[in-house]
Coordinates of C-alpha atoms in Angstrom, one line a residue:
M24 CA -8.2 9.3 -24.2
K25 CA -9.6 11.1 -21.2
K26 CA -8.1 10.5 -17.8
A27 CA -11.4 9.2 -16.4
Y28 CA -10.7 5.7 -17.6
L29 CA -7.0 5.2 -17.7
L30 CA -4.9 7.5 -15.6
L31 CA -5.0 6.0 -12.1
P32 CA -2.3 7.1 -9.7
L33 CA 0.6 4.9 -8.9
A34 CA 1.9 4.3 -5.3
L35 CA 4.9 6.6 -4.9
C36 CA 5.8 6.4 -1.3
A37 CA 4.9 4.9 2.1
C38 CA 3.4 7.6 4.3
D39 CA 2.6 7.4 8.0
R40 CA -0.4 9.7 7.6
N41 CA -1.8 8.3 4.4
Q42 CA -5.5 9.1 4.8
N43 CA -7.0 11.7 2.4
P44 CA -7.8 14.7 4.6
E45 CA -10.6 15.7 2.2
C46 CA -12.7 12.6 3.1
L47 CA -16.0 13.4 4.8
K48 CA -15.7 11.0 7.7
H49 CA -19.4 11.4 8.7
L50 CA -20.6 10.5 5.2
K51 CA -20.4 6.7 4.6
E52 CA -23.7 6.0 2.8
V53 CA -26.4 8.1 1.2
Q54 CA -30.0 7.5 0.0
V55 CA -31.5 9.2 -3.0
I56 CA -34.6 11.3 -2.2
D57 CA -35.2 13.4 -5.4
M58 CA -34.1 13.3 -9.0
I59 CA -32.8 16.3 -10.9
G60 CA -32.6 15.9 -14.7
D61 CA -33.2 13.1 -17.2
A62 CA -32.9 9.7 -15.5
N63 CA -31.6 8.2 -18.8
N64 CA -28.9 10.8 -19.4
G65 CA -26.8 10.7 -16.3
P66 CA -29.1 12.5 -13.8
A67 CA -28.2 14.5 -10.7
A68 CA -29.9 13.7 -7.5
L69 CA -30.5 15.0 -4.0
A70 CA -29.6 12.4 -1.3
V71 CA -29.5 12.2 2.5
N72 CA -26.8 11.0 4.8
C73 CA -27.6 7.5 6.2
N74 CA -25.8 8.0 9.5
K75 CA -29.3 7.6 11.0
K76 CA -31.8 5.1 9.7
M77 CA -35.5 4.7 10.4
A78 CA -38.0 2.2 9.1
E79 CA -39.0 4.6 6.3
G80 CA -35.4 5.3 5.2
C81 CA -32.4 7.4 6.1
I82 CA -32.5 10.6 8.0
G83 CA -29.6 13.1 7.7
D84 CA -28.1 16.1 6.0
T85 CA -28.8 16.6 2.3
V86 CA -26.2 16.5 -0.4
L87 CA -26.2 16.7 -4.2
L88 CA -24.9 13.8 -6.3
P89 CA -23.9 15.7 -9.5
K90 CA -24.6 14.7 -13.1
G91 CA -22.2 11.9 -14.1
F92 CA -21.9 10.6 -10.5
R93 CA -23.4 7.3 -11.5
A94 CA -24.8 6.0 -14.8
T95 CA -28.1 5.2 -13.1
L96 CA -29.8 6.7 -10.1
E97 CA -33.3 6.1 -8.7
I98 CA -35.4 7.2 -5.7
D99 CA -34.6 5.3 -2.4
Q100 CA -31.3 3.9 -3.9
K101 CA -28.6 3.6 -1.3
I102 CA -25.0 4.3 -2.3
K103 CA -21.8 3.6 -0.4
A104 CA -18.3 4.7 -1.5
P105 CA -16.5 2.0 -3.6
R106 CA -13.4 0.3 -2.2
H107 CA -10.5 2.7 -1.5
H108 CA -12.8 5.7 -2.0
C109 CA -14.6 8.2 0.2
F110 CA -17.1 11.0 -0.2
V111 CA -15.6 14.5 -0.6
S112 CA -17.2 17.9 -0.9
V113 CA -16.5 19.7 -4.2
G114 CA -18.8 22.7 -4.1
E115 CA -22.3 23.9 -3.2
Y116 CA -25.7 23.6 -4.9
G117 CA -28.4 26.1 -4.4
Y118 CA -32.1 25.2 -5.0
T119 CA -35.6 25.8 -3.9
R120 CA -37.1 23.2 -1.6
K121 CA -40.6 21.9 -2.1
D122 CA -41.7 24.1 0.8
G123 CA -40.5 27.2 -1.1
V124 CA -37.4 27.7 1.1
Q125 CA -34.1 28.5 -0.6
D126 CA -31.4 26.1 0.5
K127 CA -27.7 25.2 -0.2
V128 CA -26.3 21.8 0.1
P129 CA -22.8 20.3 -0.5
V130 CA -22.0 18.7 -3.8
V131 CA -20.2 15.4 -3.2
E132 CA -18.1 13.1 -5.3
F133 CA -15.9 10.0 -4.8
R134 CA -12.1 10.4 -4.3
Y135 CA -9.4 8.1 -3.2
N136 CA -9.3 7.7 0.6
K137 CA -5.5 7.6 0.6
K138 CA -2.8 10.0 -0.5
T139 CA -0.9 7.2 -2.2
L140 CA -2.2 3.8 -3.3
T141 CA -0.5 0.4 -3.1
A142 CA -0.4 -1.9 -6.0
S143 CA -3.1 -4.0 -4.4
D144 CA -5.3 -0.9 -4.0
I145 CA -4.9 -0.1 -7.7
K146 CA -5.7 -3.7 -8.7
D147 CA -9.0 -3.5 -6.7
I148 CA -9.9 -0.1 -8.2
V149 CA -9.3 -1.3 -11.8
E150 CA -11.3 -4.5 -11.2
D151 CA -14.2 -2.4 -9.8
G152 CA -13.9 0.0 -12.7
Y153 CA -14.2 -2.9 -15.2
N154 CA -17.5 -3.9 -13.5
R155 CA -18.8 -0.4 -13.6
I156 CA -17.9 0.0 -17.3
Y157 CA -19.8 -3.2 -18.1
V158 CA -22.9 -2.3 -16.1
D159 CA -22.8 1.2 -17.6
C160 CA -22.6 -0.2 -21.1
L161 CA -25.5 -2.6 -20.6
H162 CA -27.7 0.2 -19.1
Y163 CA -27.2 2.5 -22.1
A164 CA -27.4 -0.4 -24.6
G165 CA -30.9 -1.2 -23.2
I166 CA -31.9 2.4 -23.9
E167 CA -30.2 3.0 -27.3
F168 CA -30.7 -0.5 -28.8
K169 CA -34.2 -1.4 -27.5
D170 CA -34.8 -3.9 -30.3
T171 CA -31.5 -5.8 -29.8
K172 CA -31.5 -9.1 -27.9
L173 CA -30.1 -8.9 -24.4
E174 CA -27.5 -11.6 -25.2
D175 CA -26.2 -9.5 -28.1
N176 CA -25.9 -6.4 -25.9
E177 CA -24.1 -8.5 -23.3
K178 CA -21.7 -9.8 -25.9
A179 CA -20.9 -6.4 -27.2
C180 CA -20.5 -4.9 -23.8
K181 CA -18.2 -7.7 -22.6
C182 CA -16.1 -7.2 -25.7
F183 CA -15.9 -3.5 -25.0
S184 CA -15.1 -4.0 -21.3
D185 CA -12.5 -6.7 -21.9
Y186 CA -10.7 -4.5 -24.4
M187 CA -10.7 -1.6 -21.8
W188 CA -9.5 -4.1 -19.1
N189 CA -6.7 -5.4 -21.2
G190 CA -5.7 -1.8 -22.0
Y191 CA -5.5 -1.1 -18.3
K192 CA -3.3 -4.1 -17.6
E193 CA -0.9 -3.4 -20.5
L194 CA -0.5 0.3 -19.7
F195 CA 0.1 -0.2 -16.0
S196 CA 2.7 -2.9 -16.7
I197 CA 4.8 -0.1 -18.3
Q198 CA 6.9 1.7 -15.7
D199 CA 8.5 4.3 -18.0
L200 CA 6.1 7.3 -18.1
K201 CA 7.0 8.4 -21.6
E202 CA 6.7 4.9 -23.0
R203 CA 3.3 4.5 -21.2
A204 CA 2.1 7.8 -22.6
A205 CA 3.1 6.8 -26.1
K206 CA 1.3 3.4 -25.7
Q207 CA -1.8 5.1 -24.4
S208 CA -1.9 7.4 -27.4
V209 CA -1.8 4.4 -29.8
F210 CA -4.5 2.6 -27.8
S211 CA -6.7 5.7 -27.8
N212 CA -6.3 6.3 -31.5
N213 CA -7.1 2.7 -32.5
F214 CA -10.0 2.3 -30.0
H215 CA -13.0 3.1 -32.1
K216 CA -11.8 1.1 -35.0
Y217 CA -11.2 -2.0 -32.8
I218 CA -14.6 -1.7 -31.2
R219 CA -16.4 -1.2 -34.5
N220 CA -14.6 -4.2 -36.1
N221 CA -14.7 -6.6 -33.2
C222 CA -17.5 -5.8 -30.7
G223 CA -20.4 -4.6 -32.8
K224 CA -22.9 -2.1 -31.5
V225 CA -21.7 -0.3 -28.4
P226 CA -23.9 2.6 -27.1
A227 CA -22.7 6.1 -27.8
K228 CA -23.0 7.0 -24.1
T229 CA -20.5 4.3 -23.2
L230 CA -18.1 5.7 -25.8
R231 CA -18.4 9.3 -24.4
E232 CA -15.0 9.2 -22.7
M233 CA -13.2 8.2 -25.9
P234 CA -11.8 10.8 -28.3
N235 CA -13.2 11.1 -31.8
E236 CA -11.2 9.6 -34.6

């Protein structure tokens, strides 16, 4: 199983200076201004910093939200960092603006806003992760299973998300790292079989983080 879903950091120590120095303190919220790529396939987007707001929208420096940043993005959408996260710069993106000028903008992603997380922080992050997994599943189910009733997609996605959530809780109740790694391997190897036998149709995009059997 890829780390994106299951390997959240544990709190290791109490630090006086616990803030992540990579956090972009001036970037709290962004607004999407232009799409790059297929909106149904995890698009990238240009967005502007919302440190200044006008009646017509945000005014600020431009950044790139990379592919995979969110399952869904749309023009004028405003996005804030989730709980216990901040925006960080992870590179640069060069592109040609509509006026023909070549430009470079920072590529931003979410990272934890602390060097170490408390047990309460981790609980919040996992709960938020559950909600994002469910919403992501419903989004792709609506695209892949257009003829399926909404309530059937909701049932399948809830089953999928509950199974992921229970996996989180069980894994992070294990303190021994070797024991946890072994349990994670079993969970990962049995994942597709469980979903197929118990949840019904779950969109392929939602299963993209899971290893092939």
